[in-house]
mmCIF file of C-alpha atoms and ligand atoms in Angstrom:
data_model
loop_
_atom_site.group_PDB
_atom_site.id
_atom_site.type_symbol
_atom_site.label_atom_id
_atom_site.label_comp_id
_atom_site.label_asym_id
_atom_site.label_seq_id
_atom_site.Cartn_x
_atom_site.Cartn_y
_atom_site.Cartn_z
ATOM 1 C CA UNK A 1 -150.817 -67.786 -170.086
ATOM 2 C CA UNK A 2 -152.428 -67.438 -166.178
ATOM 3 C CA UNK A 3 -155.703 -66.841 -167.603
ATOM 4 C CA UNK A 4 -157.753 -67.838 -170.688
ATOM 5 C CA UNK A 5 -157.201 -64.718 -172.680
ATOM 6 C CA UNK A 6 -159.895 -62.891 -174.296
ATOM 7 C CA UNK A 7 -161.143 -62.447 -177.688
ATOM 8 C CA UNK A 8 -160.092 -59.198 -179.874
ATOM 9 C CA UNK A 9 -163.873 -58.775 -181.986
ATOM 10 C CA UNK A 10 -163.931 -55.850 -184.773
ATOM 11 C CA UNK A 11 -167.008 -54.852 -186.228
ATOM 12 C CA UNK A 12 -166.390 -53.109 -189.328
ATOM 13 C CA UNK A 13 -168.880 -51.496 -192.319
ATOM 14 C CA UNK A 14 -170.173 -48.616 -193.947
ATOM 15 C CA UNK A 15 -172.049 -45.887 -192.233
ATOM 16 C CA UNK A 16 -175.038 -46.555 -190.872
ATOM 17 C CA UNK A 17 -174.925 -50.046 -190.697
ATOM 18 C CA UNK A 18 -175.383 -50.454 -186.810
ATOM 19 C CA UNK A 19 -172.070 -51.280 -185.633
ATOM 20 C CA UNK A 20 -172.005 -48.486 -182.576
ATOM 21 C CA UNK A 21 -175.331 -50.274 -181.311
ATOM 22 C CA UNK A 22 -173.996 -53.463 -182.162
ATOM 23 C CA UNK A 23 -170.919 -53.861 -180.268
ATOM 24 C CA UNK A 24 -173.019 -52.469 -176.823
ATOM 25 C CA UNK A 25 -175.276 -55.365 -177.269
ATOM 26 C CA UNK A 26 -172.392 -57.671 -177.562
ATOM 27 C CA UNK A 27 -170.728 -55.905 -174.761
ATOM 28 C CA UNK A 28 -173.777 -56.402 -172.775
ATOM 29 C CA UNK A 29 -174.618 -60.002 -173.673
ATOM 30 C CA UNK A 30 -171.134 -61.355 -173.216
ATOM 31 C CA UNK A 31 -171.223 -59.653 -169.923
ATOM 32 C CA UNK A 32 -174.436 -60.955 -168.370
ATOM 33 C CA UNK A 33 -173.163 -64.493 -169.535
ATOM 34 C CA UNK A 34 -170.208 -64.043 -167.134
ATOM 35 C CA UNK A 35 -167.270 -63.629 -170.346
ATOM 36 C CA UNK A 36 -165.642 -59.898 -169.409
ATOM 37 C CA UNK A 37 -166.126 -57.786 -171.985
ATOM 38 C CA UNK A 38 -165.505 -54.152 -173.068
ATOM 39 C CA UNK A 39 -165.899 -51.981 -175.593
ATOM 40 C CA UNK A 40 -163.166 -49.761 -177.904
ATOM 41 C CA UNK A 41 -163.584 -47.491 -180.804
ATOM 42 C CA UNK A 42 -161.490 -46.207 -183.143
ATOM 43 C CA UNK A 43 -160.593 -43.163 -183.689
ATOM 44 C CA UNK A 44 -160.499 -43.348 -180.186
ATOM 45 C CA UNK A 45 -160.801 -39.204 -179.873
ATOM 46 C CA UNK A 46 -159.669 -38.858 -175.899
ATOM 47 C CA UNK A 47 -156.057 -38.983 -176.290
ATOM 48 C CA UNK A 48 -153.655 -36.328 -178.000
ATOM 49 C CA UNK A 49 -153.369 -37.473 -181.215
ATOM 50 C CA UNK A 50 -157.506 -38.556 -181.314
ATOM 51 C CA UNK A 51 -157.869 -35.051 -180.250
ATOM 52 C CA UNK A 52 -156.432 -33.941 -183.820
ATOM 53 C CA UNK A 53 -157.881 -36.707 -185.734
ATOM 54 C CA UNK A 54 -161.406 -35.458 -183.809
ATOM 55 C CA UNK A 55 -160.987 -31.765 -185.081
ATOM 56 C CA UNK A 56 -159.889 -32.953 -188.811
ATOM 57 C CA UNK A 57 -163.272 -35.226 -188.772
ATOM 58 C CA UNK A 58 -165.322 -32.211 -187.406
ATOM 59 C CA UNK A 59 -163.814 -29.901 -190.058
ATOM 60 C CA UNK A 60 -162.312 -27.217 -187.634
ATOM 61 C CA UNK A 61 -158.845 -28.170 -189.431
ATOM 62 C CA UNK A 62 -157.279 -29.236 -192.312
ATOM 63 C CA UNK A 63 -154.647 -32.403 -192.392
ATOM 64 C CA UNK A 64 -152.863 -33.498 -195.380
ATOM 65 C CA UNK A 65 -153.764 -36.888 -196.290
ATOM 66 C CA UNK A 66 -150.706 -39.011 -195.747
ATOM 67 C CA UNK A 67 -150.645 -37.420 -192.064
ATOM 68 C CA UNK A 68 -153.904 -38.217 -190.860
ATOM 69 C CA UNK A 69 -153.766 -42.120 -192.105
ATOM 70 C CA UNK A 70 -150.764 -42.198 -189.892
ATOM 71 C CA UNK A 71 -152.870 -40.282 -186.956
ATOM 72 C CA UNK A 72 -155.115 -42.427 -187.405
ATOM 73 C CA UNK A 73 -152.699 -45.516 -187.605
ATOM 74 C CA UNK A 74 -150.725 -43.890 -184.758
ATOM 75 C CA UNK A 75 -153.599 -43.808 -182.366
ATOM 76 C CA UNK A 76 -154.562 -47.392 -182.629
ATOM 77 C CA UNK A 77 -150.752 -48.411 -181.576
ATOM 78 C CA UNK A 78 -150.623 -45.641 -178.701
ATOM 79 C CA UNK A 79 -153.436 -48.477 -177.211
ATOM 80 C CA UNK A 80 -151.860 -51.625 -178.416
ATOM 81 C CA UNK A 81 -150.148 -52.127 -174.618
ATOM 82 C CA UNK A 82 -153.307 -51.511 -172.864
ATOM 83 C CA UNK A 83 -155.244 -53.835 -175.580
ATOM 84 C CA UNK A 84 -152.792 -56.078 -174.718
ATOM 85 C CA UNK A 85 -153.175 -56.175 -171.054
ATOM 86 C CA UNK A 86 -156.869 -56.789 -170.963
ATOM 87 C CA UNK A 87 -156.992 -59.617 -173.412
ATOM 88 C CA UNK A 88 -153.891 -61.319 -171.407
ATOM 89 C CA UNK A 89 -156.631 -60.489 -168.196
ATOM 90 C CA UNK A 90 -159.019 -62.541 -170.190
ATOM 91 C CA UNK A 91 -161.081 -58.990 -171.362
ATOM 92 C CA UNK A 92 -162.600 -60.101 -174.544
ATOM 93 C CA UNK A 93 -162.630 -56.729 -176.277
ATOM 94 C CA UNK A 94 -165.279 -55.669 -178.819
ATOM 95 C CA UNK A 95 -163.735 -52.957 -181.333
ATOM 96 C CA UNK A 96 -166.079 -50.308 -183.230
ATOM 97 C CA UNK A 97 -163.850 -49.895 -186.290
ATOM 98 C CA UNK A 98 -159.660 -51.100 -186.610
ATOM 99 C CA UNK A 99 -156.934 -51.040 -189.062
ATOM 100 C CA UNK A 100 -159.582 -51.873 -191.681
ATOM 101 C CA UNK A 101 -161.240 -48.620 -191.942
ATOM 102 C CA UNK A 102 -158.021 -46.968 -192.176
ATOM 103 C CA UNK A 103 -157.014 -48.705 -195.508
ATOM 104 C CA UNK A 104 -160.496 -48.475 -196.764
ATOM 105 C CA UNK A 105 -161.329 -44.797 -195.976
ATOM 106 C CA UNK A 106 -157.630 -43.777 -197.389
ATOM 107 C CA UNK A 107 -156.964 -45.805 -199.897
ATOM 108 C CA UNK A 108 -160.378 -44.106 -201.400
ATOM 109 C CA UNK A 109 -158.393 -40.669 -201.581
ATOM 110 C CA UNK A 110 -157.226 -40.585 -204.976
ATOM 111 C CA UNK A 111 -153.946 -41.512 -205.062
ATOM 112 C CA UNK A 112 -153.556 -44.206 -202.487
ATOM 113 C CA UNK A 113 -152.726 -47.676 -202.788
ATOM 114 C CA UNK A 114 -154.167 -50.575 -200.620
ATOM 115 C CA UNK A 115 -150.552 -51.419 -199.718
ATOM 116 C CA UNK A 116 -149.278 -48.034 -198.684
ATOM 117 C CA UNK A 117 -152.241 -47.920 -196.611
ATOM 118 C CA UNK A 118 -151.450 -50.921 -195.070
ATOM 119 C CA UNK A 119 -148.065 -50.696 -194.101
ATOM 120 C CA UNK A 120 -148.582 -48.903 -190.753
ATOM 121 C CA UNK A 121 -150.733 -51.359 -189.565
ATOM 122 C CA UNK A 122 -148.399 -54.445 -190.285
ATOM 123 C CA UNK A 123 -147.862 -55.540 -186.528
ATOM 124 C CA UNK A 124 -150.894 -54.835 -184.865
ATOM 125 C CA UNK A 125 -152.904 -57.452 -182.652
ATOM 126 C CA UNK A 126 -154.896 -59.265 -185.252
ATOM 127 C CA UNK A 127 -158.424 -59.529 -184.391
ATOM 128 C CA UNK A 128 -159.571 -62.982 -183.752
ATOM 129 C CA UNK A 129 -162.908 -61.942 -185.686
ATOM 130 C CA UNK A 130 -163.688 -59.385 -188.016
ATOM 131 C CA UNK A 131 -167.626 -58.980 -188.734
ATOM 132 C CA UNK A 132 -168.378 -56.461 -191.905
ATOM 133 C CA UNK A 133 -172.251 -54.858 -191.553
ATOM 134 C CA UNK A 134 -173.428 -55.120 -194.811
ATOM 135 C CA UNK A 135 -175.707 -52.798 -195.986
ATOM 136 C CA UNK A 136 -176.244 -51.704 -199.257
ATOM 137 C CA UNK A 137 -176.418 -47.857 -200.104
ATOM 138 C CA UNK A 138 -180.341 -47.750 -200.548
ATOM 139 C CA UNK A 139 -180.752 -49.164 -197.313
ATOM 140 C CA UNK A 140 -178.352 -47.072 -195.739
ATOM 141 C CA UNK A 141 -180.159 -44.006 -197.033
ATOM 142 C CA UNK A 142 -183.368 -45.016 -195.571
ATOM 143 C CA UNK A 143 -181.455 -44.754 -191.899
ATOM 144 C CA UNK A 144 -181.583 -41.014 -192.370
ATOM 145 C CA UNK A 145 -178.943 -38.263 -193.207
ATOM 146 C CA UNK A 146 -175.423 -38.307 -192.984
ATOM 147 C CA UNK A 147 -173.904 -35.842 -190.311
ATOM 148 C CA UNK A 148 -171.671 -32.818 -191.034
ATOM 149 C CA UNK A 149 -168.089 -34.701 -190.727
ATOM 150 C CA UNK A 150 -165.311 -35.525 -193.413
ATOM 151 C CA UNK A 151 -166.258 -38.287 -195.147
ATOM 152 C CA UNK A 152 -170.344 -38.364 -194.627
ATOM 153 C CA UNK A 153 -171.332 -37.804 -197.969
ATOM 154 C CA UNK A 154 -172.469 -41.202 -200.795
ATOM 155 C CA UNK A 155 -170.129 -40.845 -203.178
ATOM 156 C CA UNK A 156 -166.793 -41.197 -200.864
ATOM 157 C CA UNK A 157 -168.685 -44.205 -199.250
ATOM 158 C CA UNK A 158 -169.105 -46.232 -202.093
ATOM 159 C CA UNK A 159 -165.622 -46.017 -203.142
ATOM 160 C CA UNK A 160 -164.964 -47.121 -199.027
ATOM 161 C CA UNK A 161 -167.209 -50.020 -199.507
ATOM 162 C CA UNK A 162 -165.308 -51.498 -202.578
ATOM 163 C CA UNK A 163 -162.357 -51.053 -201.006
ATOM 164 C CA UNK A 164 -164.260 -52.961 -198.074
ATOM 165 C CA UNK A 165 -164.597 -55.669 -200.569
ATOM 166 C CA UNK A 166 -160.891 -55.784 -201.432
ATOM 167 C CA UNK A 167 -159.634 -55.955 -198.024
ATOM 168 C CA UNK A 168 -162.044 -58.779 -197.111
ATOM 169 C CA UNK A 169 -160.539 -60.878 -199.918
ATOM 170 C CA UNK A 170 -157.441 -61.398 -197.860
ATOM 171 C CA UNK A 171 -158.217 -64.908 -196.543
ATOM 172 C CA UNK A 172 -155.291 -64.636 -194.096
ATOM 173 C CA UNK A 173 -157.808 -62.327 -191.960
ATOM 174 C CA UNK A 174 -161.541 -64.131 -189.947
ATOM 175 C CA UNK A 175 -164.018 -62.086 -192.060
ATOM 176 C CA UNK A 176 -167.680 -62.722 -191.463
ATOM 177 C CA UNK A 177 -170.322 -61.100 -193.431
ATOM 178 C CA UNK A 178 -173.367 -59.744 -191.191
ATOM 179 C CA UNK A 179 -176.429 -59.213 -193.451
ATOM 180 C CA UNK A 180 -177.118 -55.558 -191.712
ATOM 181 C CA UNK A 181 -180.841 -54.714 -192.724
ATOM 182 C CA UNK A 182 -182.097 -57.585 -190.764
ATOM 183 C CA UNK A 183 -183.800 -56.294 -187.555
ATOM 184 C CA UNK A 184 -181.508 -55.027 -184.463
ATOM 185 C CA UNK A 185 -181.542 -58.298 -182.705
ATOM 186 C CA UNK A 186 -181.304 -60.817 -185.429
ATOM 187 C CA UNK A 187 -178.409 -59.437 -186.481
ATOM 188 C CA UNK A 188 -177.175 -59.622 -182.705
ATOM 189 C CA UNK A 189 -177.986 -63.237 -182.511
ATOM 190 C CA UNK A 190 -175.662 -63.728 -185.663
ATOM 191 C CA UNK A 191 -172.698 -61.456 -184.615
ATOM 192 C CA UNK A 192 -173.493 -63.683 -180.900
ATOM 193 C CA UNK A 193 -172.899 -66.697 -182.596
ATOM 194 C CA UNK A 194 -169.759 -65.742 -184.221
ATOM 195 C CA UNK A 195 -168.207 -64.203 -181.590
ATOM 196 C CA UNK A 196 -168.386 -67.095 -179.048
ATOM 197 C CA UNK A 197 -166.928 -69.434 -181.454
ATOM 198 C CA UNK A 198 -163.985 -66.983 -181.718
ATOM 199 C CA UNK A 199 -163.483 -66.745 -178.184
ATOM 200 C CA UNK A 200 -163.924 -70.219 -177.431
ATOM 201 C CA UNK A 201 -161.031 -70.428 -179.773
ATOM 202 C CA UNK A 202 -159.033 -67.688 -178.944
ATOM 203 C CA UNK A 203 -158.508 -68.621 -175.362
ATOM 204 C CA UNK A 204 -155.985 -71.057 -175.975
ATOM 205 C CA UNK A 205 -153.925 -69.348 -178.469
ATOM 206 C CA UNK A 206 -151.670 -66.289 -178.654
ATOM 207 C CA UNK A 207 -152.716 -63.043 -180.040
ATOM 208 C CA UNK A 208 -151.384 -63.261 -183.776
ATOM 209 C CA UNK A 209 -150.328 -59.925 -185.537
ATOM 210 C CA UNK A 210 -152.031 -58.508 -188.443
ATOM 211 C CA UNK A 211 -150.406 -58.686 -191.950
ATOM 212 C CA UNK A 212 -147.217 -60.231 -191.332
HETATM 213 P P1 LIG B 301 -166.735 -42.825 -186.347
HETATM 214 O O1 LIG B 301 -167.866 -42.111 -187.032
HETATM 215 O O2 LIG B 301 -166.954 -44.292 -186.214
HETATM 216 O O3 LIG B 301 -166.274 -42.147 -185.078
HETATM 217 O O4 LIG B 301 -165.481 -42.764 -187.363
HETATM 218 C C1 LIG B 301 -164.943 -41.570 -187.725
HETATM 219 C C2 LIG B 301 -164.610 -41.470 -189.180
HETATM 220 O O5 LIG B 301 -163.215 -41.745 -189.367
HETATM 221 C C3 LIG B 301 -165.362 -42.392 -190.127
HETATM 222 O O6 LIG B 301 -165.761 -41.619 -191.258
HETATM 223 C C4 LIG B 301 -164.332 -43.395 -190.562
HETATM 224 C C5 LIG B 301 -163.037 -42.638 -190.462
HETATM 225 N N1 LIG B 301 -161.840 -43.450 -190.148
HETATM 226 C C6 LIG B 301 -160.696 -43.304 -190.939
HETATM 227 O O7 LIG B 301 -160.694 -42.571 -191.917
HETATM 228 N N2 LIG B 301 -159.568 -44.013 -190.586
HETATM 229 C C7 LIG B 301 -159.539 -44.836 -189.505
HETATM 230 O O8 LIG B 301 -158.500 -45.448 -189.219
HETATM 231 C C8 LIG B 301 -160.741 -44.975 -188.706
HETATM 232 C C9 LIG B 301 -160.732 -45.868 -187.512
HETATM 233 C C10 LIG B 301 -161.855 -44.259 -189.065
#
């Protein structure tokens, strides 16, 4: 390696738990303390296939079920050479939602198992971190409304969240639980901490590969 690479950081958790406003902070802090930094999301909606996952989410079309998990799946790896390249550059890269809300969102369609959901993603970069925003559904409800898209409505995200719990289970995976209804910048401080640990880590190892 040339360079000390950077750190791939996920921020996972239900809705409304603060992980948009989150990962800018971290962006921002890691930034101003001189360790490059930027920010992802996923569904990342600008490309051709987010552009169909994008429409499906805003209910202007219909997807079957199996397809849009592997939209969704297929629109992470279409950025897997350009994740790549900036964590080789030493871009530590702080990720609004990965592979993990795919299984957990799908695999609370009736129907779906954890490990079909799972298979797509088998290969990916493996985060070096993955912080879940707890929050618990009370809470969450206090933060206001859910929008119009797919999947905003209580019921569907409960089922998400104990799927949440069964992916975090897997030990092979750096989970860290965030206590979300602390206020905005305590629960920076935390997700701070743990994220310079991980890329003071990180920079001397490869980038492992998720689920194999
Ligand atoms: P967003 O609100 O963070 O843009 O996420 C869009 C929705 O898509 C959200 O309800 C979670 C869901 N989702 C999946 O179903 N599968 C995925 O792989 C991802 C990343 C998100």
């Amino acid at each position: 390696m040339a360079c000390k690479r950077g750190a791939l950081i996920v921020l996972e958790g239900v809705d409304k738990a603060g992980k948009t406003t989150q990962c800018k902070k971290l962006v921002q802090a890691l930034e101003m303390s001189g360790r490059p930094a930027e920010m992802m999301r996923f569904p990342d909606r600008t490309t051709t296939i987010g552009q169909l996952i994008s429409a499906y989410l805003e209910k202007k079309s219909n997807l079957e079920d199996h397809t849009v998990h592997l939209l969704f799946s297929a629109n992470r790896w279409e950025l897997v050479p350009l994740m790549k390249k900036k964590l080789e550059q030493g871009i530590t890269l702080v990720v609004d939602r990965y592979a993990f809300s795919g299984v957990a969102f799908t695999s609370a369609k009736p129907g779906f198992h954890l490990d079909w959901c799972k298979n797509p993603e088998v290969g990916l970069p493996k985060p070096d971190l993955v912080m879940f925003l707890q929050l618990n559904p009370l809470e969450a409800a206090k933060r206001g409304q859910f929008g119009e898209e797919r999947y905003e409505n209580s019921d569907f995200q409960k089922r998400v969240q104990t799927r949440f719990e069964e992916l975090r289970k897997d030990t092979t995976v750096n989970w860290k639980v965030i206590d979300a209804s602390q206020s905005v910048e305590d629960v920076h401080m935390n997700i701070q901490d743990h994220s310079l640990n991980a890329i003071n880590k990180a920079q001397d190892t490869n980038v492992g590969v998720l689920w194999q």
